[in-house]
Amino acid sequence: MKDFFLSSKAIALLQLFKYIENAETSPTLKEIMLQFLLTKITAIRYLKEIQQDLTELDPKIKLITSDNQYSVVYPAGRSFSATIFRLRFTYIVRTTKFQVMDALFKNNFSSIQALAEATNLSPSTIQNTIKPLKHYFKNFNVSISFRSSQNIIGEPLHIRILMVYTYNAIYRGKVLPDFVTNQSQYSLIVKDHLSFSQRHQLKLLKTVTYFDLIQKKNTVTLTPKLRQLLTAVNDTNPIVIELPGFSEQVLQDESALFGFLLRLLIANYDTSAEKIAIAKAVLALDTAFTNDVQQLLQHFFVAFKLEQNETHFLESFYYLVMTLIYLEFVSVDVTGFLEFSISMSAFKEENINADPVFKSLKSFLSGEAKTYPKLLDSTMGNMLYSLFFFLLDYNVQIKPLKINVQYTKNFYAANMISESLQNVFGSAITFTDRIDQADFIVSDSYENAEALQGDFFLFNNIFNPHDWSTLLSTLLQQVYSKTFYKTVHHDCVTK
């Protein structure tokens, strides 16, 4: 859904721009044609359009050719990361789907004709655009109508979710929706030291919320159960919305909802200790819902033989209960905006046998759904499946890579190598004096490697920076392939 407002051509142009930027060597026209299966005329036309679009963003951004190779040159203060977001935004706001949707959110129209006049589009274009928009809105349990006082019809909570996730997917970088509100005079106290992207998502959430409240007069009323849960979540790093003209209960509900959505949208707004505090506050409610979530998580830890230390269990509870609150009480499918897809093919490409883990997770969730049908009977199965994959990975301890170090040229080098590697890789590695039990052997001599189980690395000179760089990169690959995807290398899958 995040690409709903992009045409197939715009997606192709963005992919072509990324390809030029990320290619190891600047690609030729022929390579571009082969990569995207384009004719020569179409490839040249696409490249010209990209250059024109870049010039509109900044005349100093140049798509240049040298020896028939294409590359992009940026002026000082410009970069690919900023440019790709601006370019994507440009393609979106050009579409009639965005223009019509934006107009419908900002104003109310008595007819398609009135909307056509406001957007400078023909009534037939509006009608053809409304059809896919209605289908898009249906994902949020929201509809479009010209027969009532409001064009956007649905539960206020669902409309808010629609606006938040849609505009969040469109507005990246520095740009924010141009909603007309007087929100700037109402401060909102949040944590300090947020990153640029965190601040931007916060501003967007505030912009949408305040527009909905101040301009549209749309308020969200939480059910008693949801209010109790979100209030507990909002007790840590509380968000307090203060606006005149609204009741205390409305502002409490809006503050609690804002705090909940903020945590779903902004990664690591809370520290680990604060997530644990939220988990404890929610557990203290001692409701049927929270107790079920706790028991489900305990069953998960037992089924997969996970160590139930308090810190990991409470942090796991935080992630699980936040997800299940959304699925149980909001229940709008936003998986199309987020990364909730685990592809088995990606593991197979790396020759990693993930089948036992995936099958075990599916078996666990299917079995628990019989005990907790309300918690796990969701159309958004990908979100749950992805979450439990994360929880399994998060709670399984890495089995450190066993390393044996041998060095013959002086008596202190072996210790220096061990200490240096430990400083870099920490708990991901350990050292053994038994060369026959090592996963990885570092030596400046011949160790009859063919007869040993561990992989062998010939380390010639401890005073050569290149040798150190090669050792570190080789060891990193060893750690990645043998312990990084730890959920597919352990023996805790259920039988």
Coordinates of C-alpha atoms in Angstrom, one line a residue:
M1 CA 0.0 0.0 0.0
K2 CA 2.9 2.4 0.5
D3 CA 3.4 2.5 -3.3
F4 CA -0.4 3.0 -4.0
F5 CA 0.2 6.5 -5.2
L6 CA 3.1 5.7 -7.5
S7 CA 2.5 4.8 -11.1
S8 CA 4.3 1.9 -12.6
K9 CA 6.4 4.3 -14.6
A10 CA 7.3 6.3 -11.5
I11 CA 8.4 3.1 -9.8
A12 CA 10.6 2.3 -12.8
L13 CA 12.2 5.7 -12.8
L14 CA 13.0 5.5 -9.1
Q15 CA 14.5 2.0 -9.6
L16 CA 16.6 3.2 -12.5
F17 CA 17.8 6.2 -10.4
K18 CA 18.8 3.8 -7.6
Y19 CA 20.5 1.5 -10.0
I20 CA 22.7 4.3 -11.4
E21 CA 23.5 5.4 -7.9
N22 CA 24.3 2.0 -6.3
A23 CA 26.0 0.2 -9.2
E24 CA 29.6 -0.7 -8.4
T25 CA 30.7 1.0 -11.7
S26 CA 28.7 3.6 -13.5
P27 CA 26.4 1.7 -15.9
T28 CA 26.3 2.1 -19.6
L29 CA 23.2 2.6 -21.7
K30 CA 23.4 -1.1 -22.8
E31 CA 23.6 -2.3 -19.2
I32 CA 20.6 -0.2 -18.2
M33 CA 18.6 -1.6 -21.1
L34 CA 19.5 -5.2 -20.1
Q35 CA 18.9 -4.6 -16.4
F36 CA 15.4 -3.2 -16.9
L37 CA 14.5 -4.9 -20.2
L38 CA 14.0 -1.6 -22.0
T39 CA 14.4 -0.7 -25.6
K40 CA 17.0 1.9 -26.5
I41 CA 14.4 4.6 -27.2
T42 CA 12.6 4.0 -23.9
A43 CA 15.8 3.9 -21.9
I44 CA 17.0 7.2 -23.3
R45 CA 13.6 8.7 -22.7
Y46 CA 13.6 7.6 -19.1
L47 CA 17.0 8.9 -18.5
K48 CA 16.0 12.3 -19.9
E49 CA 12.9 12.4 -17.7
I50 CA 15.1 11.6 -14.6
Q51 CA 17.4 14.5 -15.6
Q52 CA 14.5 16.9 -16.0
D53 CA 13.0 15.8 -12.6
L54 CA 16.3 16.2 -10.9
T55 CA 16.7 19.7 -12.4
E56 CA 13.3 20.6 -11.0
L57 CA 14.5 19.6 -7.5
D58 CA 17.8 21.4 -7.9
P59 CA 19.4 22.6 -11.1
K60 CA 22.8 21.7 -9.7
I61 CA 22.0 18.0 -9.5
K62 CA 23.3 16.5 -12.8
L63 CA 22.8 13.2 -14.5
I64 CA 25.9 13.0 -16.6
T65 CA 27.5 10.7 -19.1
S66 CA 31.2 10.0 -19.5
D67 CA 32.4 7.3 -21.9
N68 CA 28.8 6.3 -22.3
Q69 CA 28.5 5.6 -18.5
Y70 CA 25.8 7.3 -16.5
S71 CA 26.3 8.8 -13.0
V72 CA 24.8 11.5 -10.8
V73 CA 26.7 14.5 -9.5
Y74 CA 25.4 16.3 -6.4
P75 CA 26.2 19.9 -5.2
A76 CA 27.4 20.5 -1.7
G77 CA 24.7 19.9 0.8
R78 CA 22.8 17.4 -1.4
S79 CA 23.0 13.7 -1.3
F80 CA 21.4 10.6 -2.9
S81 CA 19.4 9.8 0.3
A82 CA 17.8 13.2 0.4
T83 CA 17.2 13.3 -3.4
I84 CA 15.5 9.9 -3.6
F85 CA 12.9 10.9 -1.0
R86 CA 12.3 14.2 -2.8
L87 CA 12.0 12.5 -6.1
R88 CA 9.6 9.9 -4.8
F89 CA 7.5 12.7 -3.2
T90 CA 7.4 14.6 -6.5
Y91 CA 6.1 11.6 -8.4
I92 CA 3.4 11.0 -5.8
V93 CA 2.0 14.6 -5.6
R94 CA 1.7 14.7 -9.4
T95 CA -0.8 11.9 -9.4
T96 CA -4.5 12.5 -9.5
K97 CA -5.0 9.9 -6.7
F98 CA -3.0 12.0 -4.3
Q99 CA -4.5 15.3 -5.4
V100 CA -8.1 14.0 -5.0
M101 CA -7.3 12.3 -1.7
D102 CA -5.6 15.3 -0.3
A103 CA -8.5 17.5 -1.3
L104 CA -11.0 15.2 0.3
F105 CA -9.2 15.2 3.6
K106 CA -8.8 19.0 3.7
N107 CA -12.3 20.0 2.6
N108 CA -15.9 18.7 2.2
F109 CA -17.4 18.7 -1.3
S110 CA -21.1 18.5 -2.1
S111 CA -20.5 16.7 -5.4
I112 CA -18.0 15.3 -7.8
Q113 CA -18.4 18.5 -9.9
A114 CA -17.4 20.6 -6.9
L115 CA -14.3 18.5 -6.3
A116 CA -13.4 18.6 -10.0
E117 CA -13.5 22.4 -9.9
A118 CA -11.4 22.6 -6.8
T119 CA -8.7 20.3 -8.2
N120 CA -8.8 21.5 -11.8
L121 CA -9.6 18.0 -12.9
S122 CA -12.5 16.8 -15.1
P123 CA -15.5 15.1 -13.5
S124 CA -14.7 11.9 -15.5
T125 CA -11.1 11.9 -14.2
I126 CA -12.4 12.4 -10.6
Q127 CA -14.8 9.4 -11.1
N128 CA -12.0 7.2 -12.4
T129 CA -9.8 8.3 -9.5
I130 CA -12.4 7.8 -6.8
K131 CA -12.8 4.1 -7.7
P132 CA -9.2 3.0 -6.7
L133 CA -9.3 5.4 -3.7
K134 CA -12.5 3.7 -2.4
H135 CA -10.7 0.4 -2.7
Y136 CA -7.7 1.8 -0.8
F137 CA -9.8 3.3 1.9
K138 CA -11.7 0.1 2.4
N139 CA -8.5 -1.5 3.8
F140 CA -9.0 1.0 6.7
N141 CA -12.8 0.4 7.0
V142 CA -13.3 3.9 5.6
S143 CA -15.5 4.9 2.7
I144 CA -16.0 8.0 0.4
S145 CA -19.4 9.6 0.0
F146 CA -20.9 12.8 -1.5
R147 CA -24.3 12.3 0.1
S148 CA -23.5 13.5 3.7
S149 CA -21.9 16.3 5.5
Q150 CA -18.5 14.5 5.4
N151 CA -16.9 13.0 2.4
I152 CA -14.7 10.6 4.5
I153 CA -17.0 8.1 6.3
G154 CA -15.9 5.8 9.1
E155 CA -14.9 5.4 12.7
P156 CA -12.8 8.4 13.8
L157 CA -10.1 6.0 15.0
H158 CA -9.9 4.3 11.6
I159 CA -9.9 7.6 9.8
R160 CA -7.0 8.7 12.0
I161 CA -5.0 5.6 11.3
L162 CA -5.7 6.0 7.5
M163 CA -4.3 9.6 7.6
V164 CA -1.4 8.8 9.8
Y165 CA -0.1 5.8 7.9
T166 CA -0.9 7.2 4.4
Y167 CA 0.8 10.6 5.0
N168 CA 3.7 9.0 6.8
A169 CA 4.4 6.8 3.8
I170 CA 4.3 9.9 1.5
Y171 CA 6.0 12.6 3.4
R172 CA 9.7 11.8 4.1
G173 CA 12.7 13.9 4.6
K174 CA 11.9 17.6 5.5
V175 CA 8.4 17.9 3.9
L176 CA 5.2 17.8 5.9
P177 CA 1.5 18.0 4.8
D178 CA 0.4 21.5 4.3
F179 CA -2.6 21.3 6.6
V180 CA -3.9 24.7 7.7
T181 CA -4.0 24.6 11.5
N182 CA -2.8 26.9 14.3
Q183 CA -1.0 24.0 16.1
S184 CA 2.2 25.9 16.5
Q185 CA 0.8 27.8 19.5
Y186 CA 0.2 24.5 21.3
S187 CA 3.4 23.0 22.6
L188 CA 3.8 19.2 23.0
I189 CA 6.4 18.0 25.4
V190 CA 8.4 15.1 24.1
K191 CA 11.8 13.5 24.7
D192 CA 15.0 15.4 23.8
H193 CA 17.8 14.1 21.6
L194 CA 15.6 12.6 18.9
S195 CA 17.1 11.8 15.5
F196 CA 16.0 13.8 12.4
S197 CA 13.8 10.9 11.2
Q198 CA 12.3 10.5 14.7
R199 CA 11.5 14.2 14.9
H200 CA 10.0 14.2 11.4
Q201 CA 7.7 11.3 12.2
L202 CA 6.7 13.0 15.4
K203 CA 5.9 16.2 13.6
L204 CA 3.9 14.3 11.0
L205 CA 1.9 12.6 13.7
K206 CA 1.3 15.9 15.5
T207 CA 0.3 17.6 12.2
V208 CA -2.3 15.0 11.3
T209 CA -3.7 14.7 14.9
Y210 CA -4.0 18.5 15.4
F211 CA -5.5 19.0 11.9
D212 CA -8.1 16.3 12.7
L213 CA -8.9 17.9 16.0
I214 CA -8.6 21.6 15.3
Q215 CA -9.7 21.9 11.7
K216 CA -12.0 18.9 11.2
K217 CA -13.3 18.6 14.8
N218 CA -12.9 14.8 14.6
T219 CA -12.2 13.3 18.1
V220 CA -11.4 9.7 18.9
T221 CA -13.3 8.1 21.8
L222 CA -11.5 5.1 23.1
T223 CA -13.4 2.1 24.5
P224 CA -12.9 1.5 28.3
K225 CA -10.7 -1.5 27.7
L226 CA -8.5 0.3 25.1
R227 CA -8.4 3.4 27.2
Q228 CA -7.1 1.4 30.2
L229 CA -4.4 -0.2 28.1
L230 CA -3.2 2.9 26.3
T231 CA -3.2 5.0 29.5
A232 CA -0.9 2.4 31.1
V233 CA 1.4 2.7 28.0
N234 CA 1.4 6.5 28.2
D235 CA 2.3 6.6 31.9
T236 CA 6.0 6.3 30.8
N237 CA 7.3 9.3 28.9
P238 CA 3.7 10.6 28.9
I239 CA 2.3 12.6 26.0
V240 CA -0.1 15.3 27.1
I241 CA -2.2 17.1 24.4
E242 CA -3.6 20.4 25.7
L243 CA -6.1 22.2 23.4
P244 CA -8.9 24.6 24.3
G245 CA -12.5 23.6 23.5
F246 CA -12.2 19.9 24.3
S247 CA -13.3 18.0 27.3
E248 CA -10.8 16.5 29.7
Q249 CA -11.8 13.0 28.7
V250 CA -11.3 13.7 25.0
L251 CA -7.8 15.1 25.6
Q252 CA -6.9 12.1 27.8
D253 CA -8.0 9.7 25.0
E254 CA -6.2 11.7 22.4
S255 CA -3.0 11.9 24.5
A256 CA -3.1 8.1 25.1
L257 CA -3.7 7.4 21.4
F258 CA -1.0 9.7 20.4
G259 CA 1.5 8.1 22.8
F260 CA 0.6 4.6 21.4
L261 CA 0.9 5.5 17.7
L262 CA 4.1 7.4 18.4
R263 CA 5.6 4.2 19.8
L264 CA 4.4 2.2 16.8
L265 CA 5.8 4.7 14.3
I266 CA 9.1 5.8 16.0
A267 CA 11.7 3.2 16.7
N268 CA 13.2 3.3 20.1
Y269 CA 11.4 6.3 21.4
D270 CA 11.6 4.6 24.7
T271 CA 14.8 3.1 26.1
S272 CA 15.0 -0.6 27.1
A273 CA 14.4 0.4 30.8
E274 CA 11.4 2.5 29.8
K275 CA 10.0 -0.4 27.7
I276 CA 10.3 -2.6 30.7
A277 CA 8.5 0.0 32.8
I278 CA 5.6 0.1 30.2
A279 CA 5.5 -3.7 30.3
K280 CA 5.2 -3.8 34.1
A281 CA 2.5 -1.1 34.0
V282 CA 0.4 -3.1 31.5
L283 CA 0.9 -6.4 33.4
A284 CA -0.2 -4.6 36.6
L285 CA -3.6 -4.1 35.0
D286 CA -4.3 -7.8 35.6
T287 CA -7.0 -8.0 33.0
A288 CA -8.2 -11.0 31.0
F289 CA -6.4 -9.6 27.9
T290 CA -3.1 -8.8 29.6
N291 CA -3.1 -12.2 31.4
D292 CA -3.7 -14.0 28.1
V293 CA -0.8 -12.2 26.5
Q294 CA 1.5 -13.0 29.4
Q295 CA 0.5 -16.7 29.3
L296 CA 0.9 -16.8 25.5
L297 CA 4.4 -15.5 25.9
Q298 CA 5.2 -17.9 28.7
H299 CA 4.0 -20.8 26.5
F300 CA 6.3 -19.5 23.7
F301 CA 9.3 -19.4 26.0
V302 CA 8.7 -22.9 27.2
A303 CA 7.9 -24.4 23.8
F304 CA 11.2 -23.0 22.3
K305 CA 13.3 -23.7 25.5
L306 CA 14.2 -20.0 25.9
E307 CA 15.8 -18.6 29.1
Q308 CA 13.2 -16.6 30.9
N309 CA 15.4 -13.9 32.4
E310 CA 13.2 -10.9 33.6
T311 CA 14.7 -8.3 31.3
H312 CA 14.2 -10.3 28.1
F313 CA 10.8 -11.5 29.1
L314 CA 9.5 -8.1 29.9
E315 CA 10.9 -6.5 26.7
S316 CA 9.4 -9.4 24.7
F317 CA 6.1 -8.8 26.5
Y318 CA 6.3 -5.1 25.5
Y319 CA 6.7 -5.9 21.8
L320 CA 4.0 -8.6 21.9
V321 CA 1.4 -6.6 23.9
M322 CA 1.9 -3.5 21.7
T323 CA 1.3 -5.6 18.6
L324 CA -1.7 -7.4 20.1
I325 CA -3.3 -4.2 21.4
Y326 CA -3.2 -2.9 17.8
L327 CA -4.6 -6.1 16.3
E328 CA -7.2 -6.6 18.9
F329 CA -8.6 -3.1 19.4
V330 CA -7.6 -1.1 16.2
S331 CA -7.6 -4.0 13.8
V332 CA -6.8 -2.1 10.6
D333 CA -4.4 -3.8 8.3
V334 CA -1.3 -1.7 7.8
T335 CA 1.1 -4.5 7.0
G336 CA 1.4 -3.1 3.4
F337 CA 3.2 0.0 4.9
L338 CA 5.6 -2.0 7.0
E339 CA 8.2 -4.7 6.7
F340 CA 6.4 -7.8 7.9
S341 CA 7.4 -10.3 5.2
I342 CA 9.8 -13.2 5.9
S343 CA 11.0 -14.7 2.6
M344 CA 12.2 -18.3 2.8
S345 CA 13.8 -17.9 -0.6
A346 CA 16.2 -15.4 0.9
F347 CA 17.5 -18.0 3.3
K348 CA 17.7 -20.6 0.6
E349 CA 19.8 -18.3 -1.5
E350 CA 22.4 -18.3 1.3
N351 CA 22.1 -22.1 1.7
I352 CA 20.6 -21.7 5.2
N353 CA 18.1 -24.4 6.1
A354 CA 15.4 -22.4 7.8
D355 CA 12.6 -24.9 7.2
P356 CA 12.6 -26.4 10.8
V357 CA 12.3 -23.0 12.4
F358 CA 9.5 -21.7 10.1
K359 CA 7.6 -25.0 10.4
S360 CA 8.0 -24.9 14.2
L361 CA 6.7 -21.3 14.4
K362 CA 3.7 -22.0 12.3
S363 CA 2.9 -25.1 14.4
F364 CA 3.2 -23.1 17.6
L365 CA 0.9 -20.3 16.4
S366 CA -1.6 -22.8 15.0
G367 CA -1.7 -24.6 18.3
E368 CA -1.9 -21.5 20.5
A369 CA -4.7 -20.1 18.3
K370 CA -7.0 -22.8 19.6
T371 CA -6.3 -21.6 23.2
Y372 CA -6.3 -17.9 22.4
P373 CA -8.6 -17.5 19.4
K374 CA -9.2 -13.8 19.9
L375 CA -5.5 -13.0 20.2
L376 CA -4.3 -15.0 17.3
D377 CA -7.3 -15.2 15.0
S378 CA -6.2 -12.3 12.8
T379 CA -6.2 -11.6 9.1
M380 CA -2.8 -9.9 9.7
G381 CA -1.0 -13.2 10.2
N382 CA 2.2 -11.8 8.6
M383 CA 2.5 -9.3 11.4
L384 CA 2.2 -12.0 14.1
Y385 CA 4.5 -14.4 12.2
S386 CA 7.1 -11.8 11.8
L387 CA 6.9 -10.7 15.4
F388 CA 7.3 -14.2 16.8
F389 CA 10.3 -14.8 14.4
F390 CA 11.8 -11.7 16.0
L391 CA 11.0 -12.8 19.5
L392 CA 12.7 -16.1 18.8
D393 CA 15.7 -14.5 17.4
Y394 CA 15.9 -11.9 20.2
N395 CA 15.7 -14.5 23.0
V396 CA 18.2 -17.1 21.7
Q397 CA 21.7 -16.7 22.9
I398 CA 24.4 -16.8 20.2
K399 CA 26.7 -19.8 20.5
P400 CA 30.1 -18.0 20.2
L401 CA 32.4 -18.8 17.4
K402 CA 35.3 -20.8 18.9
I403 CA 38.7 -19.5 17.8
N404 CA 42.2 -20.9 18.3
V405 CA 45.2 -18.6 17.8
Q406 CA 48.7 -19.8 17.0
Y407 CA 51.6 -17.5 16.4
T408 CA 55.3 -18.6 16.1
K409 CA 57.2 -15.4 15.4
N410 CA 57.1 -14.1 19.0
F411 CA 55.6 -15.1 22.3
Y412 CA 53.2 -12.2 22.8
A413 CA 51.5 -11.9 19.4
A414 CA 48.9 -14.6 20.0
N415 CA 47.6 -12.8 23.1
M416 CA 47.5 -9.5 21.2
I417 CA 45.5 -11.1 18.4
S418 CA 43.0 -12.6 20.9
E419 CA 42.5 -9.4 22.8
S420 CA 42.1 -7.3 19.6
L421 CA 39.5 -9.7 18.2
Q422 CA 37.6 -9.8 21.5
N423 CA 37.5 -6.0 21.6
V424 CA 35.9 -6.0 18.1
F425 CA 33.5 -8.9 18.3
G426 CA 32.8 -9.2 22.0
S427 CA 30.5 -12.1 23.0
A428 CA 30.1 -13.3 19.4
I429 CA 33.5 -15.1 19.8
T430 CA 35.4 -17.1 22.4
F431 CA 38.8 -18.6 22.4
T432 CA 40.0 -22.2 23.0
D433 CA 43.4 -23.8 23.5
R434 CA 42.1 -27.0 21.8
I435 CA 42.8 -26.5 18.1
D436 CA 40.8 -29.6 17.3
Q437 CA 37.7 -28.0 18.8
A438 CA 38.0 -24.6 17.1
D439 CA 35.5 -23.3 14.5
F440 CA 38.2 -20.9 13.2
I441 CA 41.9 -21.1 13.4
V442 CA 44.3 -18.1 13.1
S443 CA 47.9 -19.0 12.6
D444 CA 51.1 -17.8 10.9
S445 CA 52.1 -21.3 10.3
Y446 CA 50.9 -24.5 8.6
E447 CA 48.5 -26.3 10.9
N448 CA 47.6 -29.2 8.7
A449 CA 44.2 -27.5 8.1
E450 CA 42.8 -30.3 6.0
A451 CA 42.7 -32.6 9.0
L452 CA 41.0 -30.0 11.3
Q453 CA 37.3 -29.1 11.4
G454 CA 37.8 -25.4 11.8
D455 CA 38.3 -23.0 9.0
F456 CA 41.9 -21.8 8.6
F457 CA 43.2 -18.3 8.2
L458 CA 46.9 -17.6 7.5
F459 CA 47.9 -14.4 9.4
N460 CA 51.3 -13.4 8.1
N461 CA 52.2 -10.2 9.9
I462 CA 50.7 -8.6 13.0
F463 CA 52.2 -5.2 12.0
N464 CA 50.6 -5.1 8.6
P465 CA 47.3 -3.2 8.6
H466 CA 46.1 -5.0 5.5
D467 CA 46.5 -8.3 7.1
W468 CA 44.4 -7.1 10.1
S469 CA 41.7 -5.8 7.7
T470 CA 41.6 -9.1 5.9
L471 CA 41.4 -11.1 9.2
L472 CA 38.5 -8.9 10.5
S473 CA 36.5 -9.2 7.3
T474 CA 37.0 -13.0 7.1
L475 CA 36.1 -13.4 10.8
L476 CA 33.0 -11.2 10.3
Q477 CA 31.8 -13.5 7.5
Q478 CA 32.4 -16.5 9.8
V479 CA 30.3 -14.9 12.6
Y480 CA 27.6 -14.0 10.1
S481 CA 27.3 -17.4 8.5
K482 CA 27.6 -19.5 11.7
T483 CA 25.9 -17.4 14.4
F484 CA 24.1 -14.3 13.1
Y485 CA 20.9 -16.0 12.0
K486 CA 20.9 -17.8 15.3
T487 CA 17.3 -18.9 15.1
V488 CA 18.3 -21.3 12.3
H489 CA 21.4 -22.6 14.0
H490 CA 20.0 -23.6 17.4
D491 CA 18.3 -26.7 18.7
C492 CA 15.4 -25.1 20.5
V493 CA 12.7 -25.7 17.8
T494 CA 9.7 -27.5 19.0
K495 CA 9.4 -31.2 18.0

